[in-house]
Structure formats: C-alpha cells, structure tokens
Amino acid sequence: MADSTLSGALEFAKMLAAGGFRLDPMESAPSIEDIRQLAKKRLPTMAFDIVDGASNHEITLDANTRDLREVRFRPRWLTDISTIDISTSVDGMDLQRPYVLGPLGLQRMIGGEGELGAVRAAGKANIPFTISTASNWAMEELADEATGPLWYQLYMYKSPKIVSNLISRAKAIGAEALVVTVDVPLNGKRYRDHRNGMSIPPKITPRNAVQAVRHLNWTRAIMKPPTIGFRNLAGEIQGDNAVSHQEFVKRYLTNLTLTWADIEDVRRQWDGPVYIKGILTPEDAQRARNVGAQGIYVSNHGGRQLDSTPSTISVLPSIVDAVGEDMTVVFDSGVRTGDDIAKALAVGADLVSIGRAWGYGNAAGGEKGVLRVLDILDEELELAMGQLGATSIDALDRGFVDYPEAWHGTGLHREPESGTTADGPSA
C-alpha cells in the first residue's frame, strides 16, 4: 500500500512538472508586478519602500505608469513575423536588446549582495549595467564582477575634484558611456522614508524592530561587513554615523551653483558618449545638445524628485520632435512591461532604461531575480512586436500607436521660457 501511494505521488509530481508547475515562485512569476509582490513579501517596509517609493504624494510615480497605459497599439496583421530582431545600435554600441539596466543606488539596503548579483546577471544577459554613484559597492568592486558592458552614472557633487576623480575612475574600469544626472539640485522629500526612519547605514530602532525580527534574513544581510554606505565616495565624504538619506544629500550632494557650463566641463573630460539624465522639456533637451551631449534621458527620476512633474511618456513626443534627429533619446521612468518598452520606442525613443523593474527582481531574488526580470521583459517585448507586425526595432514607429494629441503641446497653456529666442533657448 505504501509503495502504491509513493508511486502515485511521484506520478502526480511528474504530471505537475509536465504541465509547467514550479515550486519556485520566481521561476513561475509571469510579470514584473508578481516579482514586485515577492519583493514586498521578502522585505521589511523600510527596505521595500526604498525601491518602491517616490516623493511627496507620489503623483508623478502614478502618472508614469498610468500614462503608459494611455498609449494604444495599432497592429498590422498578415505580416511575416517569422523572424523578430530586438537588437539595436546607439552611438557606436551594438546592443542585444533596446534597453539597459539603469542606475539604482542603495541596493545593499534591500539585503543580499546589493548590486553585485545584479551586475553578474547583466553580464550573463550581455546587457549594459549602469553603475550608480550612490551604489553600495565601489565601481571597481562591481567591475570585478562584471562580464558585460558597463555604463557609469554621475552625480555632480559640490567638489569639482570629487567629480573629476569619479570620471577618471569610470574611465579606468572601462565604462562605455557616462550618464550625468541633473535633476537633483535639491533632494526630493520622500514621505515613506521619513515615516520609516530610513537612514544610511540602516539602524534598528523601536519603530522598525518588529519588522527586523520578522525578516531575519534581511537583518543579518544588512549587518554583514562592510558597513553600508556610498563606497564610491569612501575617503572623500563618508562618515561613520548613520544619517538620513535626505540629510546625506543635503550635506554632500547638493550643488546650488550648478549650470550648463559645468556639463561642458564634464564633456571635455569624457571621450565616449555623454547622456544627460533628467530632461523633461524640449528646451532643456536643446540645451543638452548645445553643450555637446550625445544623448538625453527623458526622465523624472522615477517620480522620486520633484512631484507633479509630467509623466515621461507624455513629454516624450515633443522632446523627440525637438532633438530626435540630432541626439540619442533614452526613455526612463515607469517601465514595467515589454509592452511599455515597445510603446516608448514607437513614440520615438532610441533606447529604454529600466530602473525599478530590475530593483524588484534584485530585492526578490538577487541575481536570479534580475535574470527573471530580463526574461519577462524580453518575452513580452518580442510578443508585442510579433503581434504588432514589427519585426525589428527600427520598424517601430508612431504608426503603431495612438496617444493624446496634447502630448505634442496642443491644447495646453504654456508660456514660453523667458530668455528663449528664435534660435532656441540659451544654455
């Protein structure tokens, strides 16, 4: 009887496996939202909100994803889709897919290995990994783990010496592109972080002690050496005392005198492509072009800076109209699906940057979680292109989508910038 029961159980297990049943929830997660839920379950609130949260009332965060849903596809049936090619090329760089892993800092705050697992996953997938200045591992430590292309994201700190040193180190590790973030003149106020008492390095306080006990794997991970901090700035500005993220940025990052002339100086120090991240208007896109940048990121920092800025997809058409012929346009903020990638490319972006999506994967399962995110996005992008009848990235154009005419500025009241001339805005 026992043998019969065991045999029956084994046969049942085989049937489940043949039908696609997986015990590992990561392997069976069908969407980025499912992976987000796995991350939420694994982490204490303070850590999850670092990835998931945004500034103030999170109006811009919501708009980013909501407006992407406003874009509607216009498929072309009876098209030969036997071969679909998602590879592309930008500024002399050949890419296997039309998106990159964007910069995310503070990844050790979610436990595990922080950015180390993510950079290894990027190497296995041969996708560019953008090292954040705010990473919890030094760029050299991440480069030692990397087997794929690296980009480097630069914050323009108060000290020109620190900025020049970061640029020199990014050159030394072989970073192919420099992404200069300009939308942090002051740090956004993030209500979730304030409510959670988030600090760097994290502290166990009466406010979060219960959750720390409930998530012991996370607690053990954040207590492992080295102390969590901004290791790209070790020996420069990093102290030993825990400070809030807001206070850290105010004390060390905020540069109230930064102008476009400083970007020209960065351009002189970097030989490869320079992309300006944080562009939300055609006027600033033109300024970026005027100072010699190869490209721009149409980005609102994922809603984590100035709240109530427009969604990035809603400003993408007017920015592409203004500079798309002259510059590489990278779309950032709000991407959660392969459909979103296809929509941004069809509206006019040359490339897409993925942020929170890979952050959720890293939070849910480290290297394995990031690889699953990439699998999901690749599958969804190829499926969307096949259903649209677009067999290559170059084939995706505005003929495949509908979106509000207001996104070109029609019907909106907008006063021209003071100082704007017939030749365009001055830098």
Short mmCIF file of C-alpha atoms in Angstrom, two decimals:
data_model
loop_
_atom_site.label_atom_id
_atom_site.label_comp_id
_atom_site.label_asym_id
_atom_site.label_seq_id
_atom_site.Cartn_x
_atom_site.Cartn_y
_atom_site.Cartn_z
CA MET A 1 0.00 0.00 0.00
CA ALA A 2 2.83 2.39 0.92
CA ASP A 3 4.64 1.66 -2.35
CA SER A 4 1.44 2.30 -4.27
CA THR A 5 0.90 5.64 -2.51
CA LEU A 6 4.50 6.71 -3.16
CA SER A 7 4.28 5.66 -6.80
CA GLY A 8 1.07 7.61 -7.21
CA ALA A 9 2.61 10.71 -5.62
CA LEU A 10 5.60 10.51 -7.96
CA GLU A 11 3.36 10.18 -11.00
CA PHE A 12 1.31 13.17 -9.82
CA ALA A 13 4.50 15.21 -9.37
CA LYS A 14 5.61 14.31 -12.91
CA MET A 15 2.25 15.41 -14.28
CA LEU A 16 2.54 18.75 -12.49
CA ALA A 17 6.07 19.29 -13.82
CA ALA A 18 4.97 18.38 -17.35
CA GLY A 19 2.18 20.92 -17.06
CA GLY A 20 4.58 23.71 -16.17
CA PHE A 21 4.10 23.69 -12.38
CA ARG A 22 7.04 25.20 -10.49
CA LEU A 23 7.65 25.24 -6.77
CA ASP A 24 9.91 28.26 -7.14
CA PRO A 25 7.65 31.36 -7.24
CA MET A 26 10.38 33.32 -9.01
CA GLU A 27 10.51 30.92 -11.93
CA SER A 28 6.73 30.94 -12.27
CA ALA A 29 6.25 34.71 -11.86
CA PRO A 30 4.56 35.86 -15.09
CA SER A 31 5.02 39.61 -14.68
CA ILE A 32 7.09 42.34 -13.05
CA GLU A 33 4.15 43.05 -10.74
CA ASP A 34 4.31 39.47 -9.48
CA ILE A 35 8.02 39.93 -8.77
CA ARG A 36 7.23 43.21 -7.02
CA GLN A 37 4.88 41.31 -4.72
CA LEU A 38 7.60 38.75 -3.98
CA ALA A 39 9.96 41.59 -3.06
CA LYS A 40 7.32 43.17 -0.83
CA LYS A 41 6.82 39.89 0.98
CA ARG A 42 10.56 39.33 1.49
CA LEU A 43 11.50 42.78 2.80
CA PRO A 44 10.56 44.92 5.79
CA THR A 45 8.58 48.01 4.88
CA MET A 46 11.55 50.36 5.28
CA ALA A 47 13.63 48.42 2.75
CA PHE A 48 10.81 47.79 0.27
CA ASP A 49 9.86 51.46 0.22
CA ILE A 50 13.41 52.41 -0.80
CA VAL A 51 12.74 50.66 -4.11
CA ASP A 52 9.01 51.24 -4.40
CA GLY A 53 8.51 54.74 -3.01
CA ALA A 54 8.71 58.21 -4.53
CA SER A 55 8.49 61.83 -3.45
CA ASN A 56 5.66 63.60 -1.65
CA HIS A 57 2.21 62.34 -2.70
CA GLU A 58 3.71 60.17 -5.48
CA ILE A 59 1.62 61.92 -8.15
CA THR A 60 4.38 61.61 -10.73
CA LEU A 61 5.08 57.98 -9.83
CA ASP A 62 1.44 57.12 -10.54
CA ALA A 63 1.34 59.22 -13.71
CA ASN A 64 4.36 57.42 -15.20
CA THR A 65 2.62 54.06 -15.27
CA ARG A 66 -0.91 55.37 -15.85
CA ASP A 67 0.03 57.37 -18.93
CA LEU A 68 1.91 54.47 -20.47
CA ARG A 69 -1.44 52.66 -20.37
CA GLU A 70 -2.95 55.54 -22.36
CA VAL A 71 -0.81 54.60 -25.36
CA ARG A 72 -2.76 52.23 -27.60
CA PHE A 73 -1.32 49.84 -30.16
CA ARG A 74 -2.32 49.80 -33.84
CA PRO A 75 -1.37 46.31 -35.12
CA ARG A 76 -0.70 45.38 -38.73
CA TRP A 77 -1.99 41.89 -39.47
CA LEU A 78 -0.84 39.46 -42.16
CA THR A 79 2.80 40.49 -41.79
CA ASP A 80 5.65 37.96 -42.00
CA ILE A 81 6.87 37.74 -38.39
CA SER A 82 8.88 34.54 -38.73
CA THR A 83 11.97 36.50 -37.61
CA ILE A 84 11.87 39.19 -34.93
CA ASP A 85 15.08 41.05 -34.12
CA ILE A 86 15.19 43.10 -30.90
CA SER A 87 18.85 44.12 -31.23
CA THR A 88 19.82 47.72 -31.85
CA SER A 89 22.78 50.10 -32.01
CA VAL A 90 23.28 53.51 -30.41
CA ASP A 91 26.32 55.78 -30.60
CA GLY A 92 28.55 53.03 -31.92
CA MET A 93 27.45 50.49 -29.29
CA ASP A 94 25.80 47.29 -30.51
CA LEU A 95 23.14 46.05 -28.06
CA GLN A 96 21.29 42.73 -27.98
CA ARG A 97 18.11 44.44 -26.80
CA PRO A 98 16.78 48.00 -26.89
CA TYR A 99 17.05 48.62 -23.16
CA VAL A 100 19.70 48.90 -20.46
CA LEU A 101 19.75 48.46 -16.71
CA GLY A 102 19.56 51.98 -15.35
CA PRO A 103 21.28 53.30 -12.23
CA LEU A 104 19.87 52.25 -8.86
CA GLY A 105 21.70 53.08 -5.66
CA LEU A 106 21.40 51.77 -2.11
CA GLN A 107 20.93 48.17 -3.23
CA ARG A 108 22.50 46.64 -0.11
CA MET A 109 19.67 48.25 1.83
CA ILE A 110 17.40 45.56 0.38
CA GLY A 111 19.63 42.81 1.78
CA GLY A 112 21.54 40.14 -0.08
CA GLU A 113 24.54 41.22 -2.13
CA GLY A 114 23.22 44.57 -3.27
CA GLU A 115 24.41 45.47 -6.76
CA LEU A 116 26.81 42.51 -7.05
CA GLY A 117 24.17 39.99 -8.07
CA ALA A 118 22.60 42.46 -10.49
CA VAL A 119 25.87 43.21 -12.29
CA ARG A 120 26.51 39.48 -12.65
CA ALA A 121 23.02 38.99 -14.09
CA ALA A 122 23.63 41.82 -16.55
CA GLY A 123 26.84 40.13 -17.67
CA LYS A 124 25.10 36.82 -18.27
CA ALA A 125 22.45 38.60 -20.33
CA ASN A 126 25.03 40.84 -22.04
CA ILE A 127 23.08 43.98 -21.23
CA PRO A 128 24.70 47.28 -20.17
CA PHE A 129 24.67 47.79 -16.41
CA THR A 130 24.72 51.41 -15.27
CA ILE A 131 26.71 51.81 -12.06
CA SER A 132 25.21 54.44 -9.78
CA THR A 133 27.40 56.92 -7.94
CA ALA A 134 25.18 56.02 -4.97
CA SER A 135 25.87 52.28 -5.24
CA ASN A 136 26.73 50.49 -2.02
CA TRP A 137 29.76 48.89 -3.68
CA ALA A 138 32.60 50.82 -5.27
CA MET A 139 32.63 50.91 -9.05
CA GLU A 140 35.88 48.91 -9.05
CA GLU A 141 34.27 46.17 -6.94
CA LEU A 142 31.35 45.97 -9.34
CA ALA A 143 33.65 45.99 -12.37
CA ASP A 144 35.47 42.96 -10.90
CA GLU A 145 32.17 41.05 -11.04
CA ALA A 146 31.08 42.33 -14.44
CA THR A 147 31.33 40.28 -17.62
CA GLY A 148 29.20 42.61 -19.75
CA PRO A 149 29.29 46.27 -20.76
CA LEU A 150 29.29 48.94 -18.04
CA TRP A 151 27.97 52.50 -18.06
CA TYR A 152 28.51 54.97 -15.23
CA GLN A 153 26.00 57.41 -13.73
CA LEU A 154 27.50 60.60 -12.31
CA TYR A 155 26.10 63.00 -9.73
CA MET A 156 27.55 66.49 -9.94
CA TYR A 157 28.83 66.95 -6.40
CA LYS A 158 29.87 70.25 -4.88
CA SER A 159 33.56 69.46 -5.26
CA PRO A 160 34.96 69.55 -8.83
CA LYS A 161 37.84 67.44 -7.54
CA ILE A 162 35.48 64.64 -6.49
CA VAL A 163 33.62 64.82 -9.81
CA SER A 164 36.85 64.64 -11.82
CA ASN A 165 38.07 61.72 -9.71
CA LEU A 166 34.83 59.79 -10.31
CA ILE A 167 35.12 60.41 -14.06
CA SER A 168 38.73 59.20 -14.10
CA ARG A 169 37.80 56.04 -12.19
CA ALA A 170 34.87 55.36 -14.55
CA LYS A 171 37.30 55.57 -17.46
CA ALA A 172 39.68 53.19 -15.71
CA ILE A 173 37.04 50.46 -15.27
CA GLY A 174 36.12 50.70 -18.96
CA ALA A 175 32.71 52.33 -18.71
CA GLU A 176 31.42 52.90 -22.24
CA ALA A 177 29.01 55.77 -21.54
CA LEU A 178 28.65 58.49 -18.93
CA VAL A 179 25.14 59.29 -17.67
CA VAL A 180 25.07 62.67 -15.91
CA THR A 181 22.08 63.15 -13.61
CA VAL A 182 20.92 66.78 -13.43
CA ASP A 183 17.52 66.58 -11.71
CA VAL A 184 18.78 66.59 -8.13
CA PRO A 185 19.55 70.25 -7.40
CA LEU A 186 17.79 69.50 -4.13
CA ASN A 187 16.72 66.11 -2.87
CA GLY A 188 13.04 65.21 -3.11
CA LYS A 189 11.13 64.71 0.13
CA ARG A 190 10.02 61.10 0.30
CA TYR A 191 7.27 60.66 2.83
CA ARG A 192 7.69 56.91 3.07
CA ASP A 193 11.38 57.22 4.01
CA HIS A 194 10.58 59.81 6.66
CA ARG A 195 7.82 57.69 8.15
CA ASN A 196 10.10 54.65 8.17
CA GLY A 197 13.07 56.46 9.72
CA MET A 198 15.29 55.35 6.84
CA SER A 199 18.97 56.13 7.40
CA ILE A 200 22.34 55.27 5.87
CA PRO A 201 23.58 52.86 7.14
CA PRO A 202 20.24 51.46 8.35
CA LYS A 203 19.57 51.35 12.08
CA ILE A 204 17.30 49.04 14.06
CA THR A 205 15.06 51.33 16.08
CA PRO A 206 11.92 50.84 18.18
CA ARG A 207 9.99 51.96 15.09
CA ASN A 208 11.23 49.13 12.88
CA ALA A 209 12.39 46.49 15.38
CA VAL A 210 9.35 44.22 14.95
CA GLN A 211 9.80 44.08 11.18
CA ALA A 212 13.53 43.46 11.59
CA VAL A 213 12.73 40.41 13.72
CA ARG A 214 10.15 39.19 11.21
CA HIS A 215 12.68 39.48 8.37
CA LEU A 216 15.79 37.99 9.98
CA ASN A 217 17.48 37.12 6.68
CA TRP A 218 17.34 40.78 5.71
CA THR A 219 18.54 41.89 9.13
CA ARG A 220 21.52 39.53 9.03
CA ALA A 221 22.40 40.65 5.49
CA ILE A 222 22.50 44.37 6.28
CA MET A 223 24.65 43.74 9.35
CA LYS A 224 27.37 41.97 7.37
CA PRO A 225 30.53 43.96 6.66
CA PRO A 226 31.40 46.24 5.06
CA THR A 227 29.18 48.88 6.63
CA ILE A 228 26.52 50.00 4.19
CA GLY A 229 27.39 53.36 2.68
CA PHE A 230 28.42 55.14 -0.50
CA ARG A 231 31.64 53.29 -1.24
CA ASN A 232 32.36 55.27 -4.40
CA LEU A 233 32.98 58.18 -2.05
CA ALA A 234 34.97 56.35 0.63
CA GLY A 235 37.70 58.60 1.97
CA GLU A 236 36.03 61.64 0.48
CA ILE A 237 32.84 62.46 2.34
CA GLN A 238 31.65 59.29 4.05
CA GLY A 239 31.44 59.36 7.83
CA ASP A 240 30.66 56.57 10.27
CA ASN A 241 27.45 57.91 11.78
CA ALA A 242 24.06 56.99 10.40
CA VAL A 243 22.30 59.90 8.69
CA SER A 244 19.04 60.17 6.82
CA HIS A 245 19.21 59.97 3.06
CA GLN A 246 17.78 63.49 2.86
CA GLU A 247 20.49 64.82 5.20
CA PHE A 248 23.25 62.99 3.33
CA VAL A 249 22.26 64.53 0.00
CA LYS A 250 21.83 67.98 1.56
CA ARG A 251 25.23 67.80 3.23
CA TYR A 252 27.30 66.39 0.36
CA LEU A 253 25.48 66.19 -2.96
CA THR A 254 23.52 69.41 -3.32
CA ASN A 255 25.27 71.82 -5.68
CA LEU A 256 23.29 75.04 -5.77
CA THR A 257 25.60 76.71 -8.28
CA LEU A 258 25.50 74.00 -10.96
CA THR A 259 24.91 75.29 -14.51
CA TRP A 260 25.18 74.04 -18.09
CA ALA A 261 28.76 75.32 -18.16
CA ASP A 262 29.63 72.55 -15.70
CA ILE A 263 28.28 69.99 -18.16
CA GLU A 264 30.58 71.40 -20.82
CA ASP A 265 33.48 70.74 -18.44
CA VAL A 266 32.37 67.12 -17.98
CA ARG A 267 32.10 66.75 -21.76
CA ARG A 268 35.75 67.80 -22.08
CA GLN A 269 36.81 65.13 -19.56
CA TRP A 270 34.97 62.20 -21.17
CA ASP A 271 35.84 60.65 -24.53
CA GLY A 272 32.76 58.49 -25.06
CA PRO A 273 29.03 59.22 -25.20
CA VAL A 274 27.65 61.61 -22.56
CA TYR A 275 23.94 61.38 -21.78
CA ILE A 276 22.11 63.98 -19.68
CA LYS A 277 19.56 62.32 -17.39
CA GLY A 278 16.51 64.18 -16.11
CA ILE A 279 15.27 66.02 -19.21
CA LEU A 280 11.54 66.86 -19.27
CA THR A 281 11.27 69.76 -21.75
CA PRO A 282 12.32 70.39 -25.35
CA GLU A 283 14.16 73.50 -24.18
CA ASP A 284 16.42 71.55 -21.80
CA ALA A 285 16.92 68.90 -24.48
CA GLN A 286 18.18 71.62 -26.80
CA ARG A 287 20.47 72.94 -24.07
CA ALA A 288 21.93 69.48 -23.63
CA ARG A 289 22.59 69.35 -27.36
CA ASN A 290 24.19 72.80 -27.28
CA VAL A 291 26.76 71.75 -24.65
CA GLY A 292 27.83 68.71 -26.67
CA ALA A 293 25.92 65.82 -25.12
CA GLN A 294 25.34 62.83 -27.42
CA GLY A 295 22.03 62.00 -25.83
CA ILE A 296 19.45 62.61 -23.14
CA TYR A 297 17.38 60.57 -20.73
CA VAL A 298 13.76 61.68 -20.75
CA SER A 299 13.36 61.04 -17.04
CA ASN A 300 11.70 62.33 -13.89
CA HIS A 301 13.84 60.16 -11.60
CA GLY A 302 11.02 57.65 -11.38
CA GLY A 303 8.93 60.23 -9.53
CA ARG A 304 11.49 60.41 -6.74
CA GLN A 305 12.42 64.08 -7.14
CA LEU A 306 10.01 66.95 -7.98
CA ASP A 307 6.49 65.64 -7.55
CA SER A 308 3.79 66.78 -10.00
CA THR A 309 6.17 66.84 -12.94
CA PRO A 310 4.60 65.27 -16.04
CA SER A 311 4.96 61.62 -16.86
CA THR A 312 7.88 60.89 -19.12
CA ILE A 313 5.80 59.26 -21.86
CA SER A 314 3.62 62.40 -22.08
CA VAL A 315 6.63 64.67 -22.78
CA LEU A 316 8.50 62.20 -24.98
CA PRO A 317 6.77 63.19 -28.28
CA SER A 318 7.61 66.91 -28.03
CA ILE A 319 11.20 66.21 -26.98
CA VAL A 320 11.73 63.74 -29.83
CA ASP A 321 10.28 66.30 -32.23
CA ALA A 322 12.81 68.86 -30.98
CA VAL A 323 16.06 66.86 -30.88
CA GLY A 324 15.37 63.33 -32.07
CA GLU A 325 17.21 63.82 -35.34
CA ASP A 326 20.37 65.02 -33.57
CA MET A 327 20.59 63.09 -30.31
CA THR A 328 20.07 59.66 -28.79
CA VAL A 329 16.85 59.77 -26.77
CA VAL A 330 16.64 57.31 -23.87
CA PHE A 331 13.25 56.78 -22.22
CA ASP A 332 13.20 56.31 -18.45
CA SER A 333 10.64 56.09 -15.63
CA GLY A 334 7.53 53.91 -15.40
CA VAL A 335 8.54 50.86 -17.44
CA ARG A 336 7.05 47.68 -16.02
CA THR A 337 6.35 45.57 -19.12
CA GLY A 338 7.74 44.69 -22.51
CA ASP A 339 4.69 46.47 -23.94
CA ASP A 340 5.91 49.67 -22.24
CA ILE A 341 9.27 49.29 -23.97
CA ALA A 342 7.59 48.85 -27.36
CA LYS A 343 5.39 51.90 -26.74
CA ALA A 344 8.32 54.16 -25.82
CA LEU A 345 10.28 53.05 -28.88
CA ALA A 346 7.29 53.54 -31.16
CA VAL A 347 6.68 57.05 -29.83
CA GLY A 348 10.27 57.91 -30.70
CA ALA A 349 12.81 56.80 -28.10
CA ASP A 350 16.01 55.16 -29.34
CA LEU A 351 16.58 53.21 -26.14
CA VAL A 352 14.85 52.48 -22.82
CA SER A 353 16.33 52.48 -19.32
CA ILE A 354 14.94 50.02 -16.76
CA GLY A 355 15.05 51.01 -13.09
CA ARG A 356 12.52 49.80 -10.53
CA ALA A 357 11.78 46.67 -12.55
CA TRP A 358 15.26 45.23 -12.01
CA GLY A 359 15.25 46.63 -8.47
CA TYR A 360 12.20 44.49 -7.69
CA GLY A 361 13.98 41.46 -9.12
CA ASN A 362 17.09 42.14 -7.09
CA ALA A 363 15.01 42.60 -3.94
CA ALA A 364 13.05 39.41 -4.56
CA GLY A 365 15.93 37.12 -5.50
CA GLY A 366 19.24 38.82 -6.23
CA GLU A 367 20.97 37.67 -9.41
CA LYS A 368 18.27 35.09 -10.11
CA GLY A 369 15.55 37.69 -9.70
CA VAL A 370 17.20 40.15 -12.09
CA LEU A 371 17.61 37.42 -14.70
CA ARG A 372 13.92 36.57 -14.37
CA VAL A 373 13.02 40.23 -14.91
CA LEU A 374 15.09 40.30 -18.10
CA ASP A 375 13.43 37.09 -19.32
CA ILE A 376 9.98 38.55 -18.72
CA LEU A 377 10.75 41.82 -20.50
CA ASP A 378 12.37 40.06 -23.45
CA GLU A 379 9.44 37.68 -23.82
CA GLU A 380 6.86 40.47 -23.58
CA LEU A 381 8.72 42.75 -25.99
CA GLU A 382 9.09 40.05 -28.64
CA LEU A 383 5.45 39.07 -28.20
CA ALA A 384 4.27 42.67 -28.56
CA MET A 385 6.40 43.22 -31.67
CA GLY A 386 5.14 40.00 -33.22
CA GLN A 387 1.52 40.88 -32.55
CA LEU A 388 2.07 44.38 -33.91
CA GLY A 389 3.77 43.14 -37.06
CA ALA A 390 7.05 44.95 -36.30
CA THR A 391 10.00 42.66 -36.96
CA SER A 392 12.81 45.00 -35.91
CA ILE A 393 13.40 47.90 -33.54
CA ASP A 394 13.85 50.28 -36.49
CA ALA A 395 10.43 49.24 -37.76
CA LEU A 396 8.69 50.51 -34.61
CA ASP A 397 7.34 53.99 -35.34
CA ARG A 398 4.38 56.21 -34.46
CA GLY A 399 2.23 54.43 -36.99
CA PHE A 400 1.95 51.58 -34.50
CA VAL A 401 0.50 53.68 -31.65
CA ASP A 402 -2.21 56.15 -30.72
CA TYR A 403 -1.69 58.66 -27.91
CA PRO A 404 -3.22 62.01 -26.85
CA GLU A 405 -2.51 64.91 -29.21
CA ALA A 406 -1.97 67.06 -26.11
CA TRP A 407 1.37 65.32 -25.67
CA HIS A 408 2.62 67.44 -28.56
CA GLY A 409 1.54 70.55 -26.65
CA THR A 410 -1.79 71.01 -28.40
CA GLY A 411 -4.48 72.38 -26.12
CA LEU A 412 -2.08 73.10 -23.25
CA HIS A 413 -1.47 76.61 -21.96
CA ARG A 414 2.27 77.06 -21.65
CA GLU A 415 4.07 80.39 -21.55
CA PRO A 416 7.41 80.45 -23.41
CA GLU A 417 10.50 80.47 -21.25
CA SER A 418 11.96 83.88 -20.57
CA GLY A 419 15.25 84.18 -22.45
CA THR A 420 14.09 81.94 -25.28
CA THR A 421 14.98 83.32 -28.70
CA ALA A 422 14.22 82.36 -32.26
CA ASP A 423 17.48 80.41 -32.27
CA GLY A 424 16.33 78.32 -29.30
CA PRO A 425 16.95 78.51 -25.55
CA SER A 426 20.28 79.69 -24.29
CA ALA A 427 22.36 77.37 -22.15
#
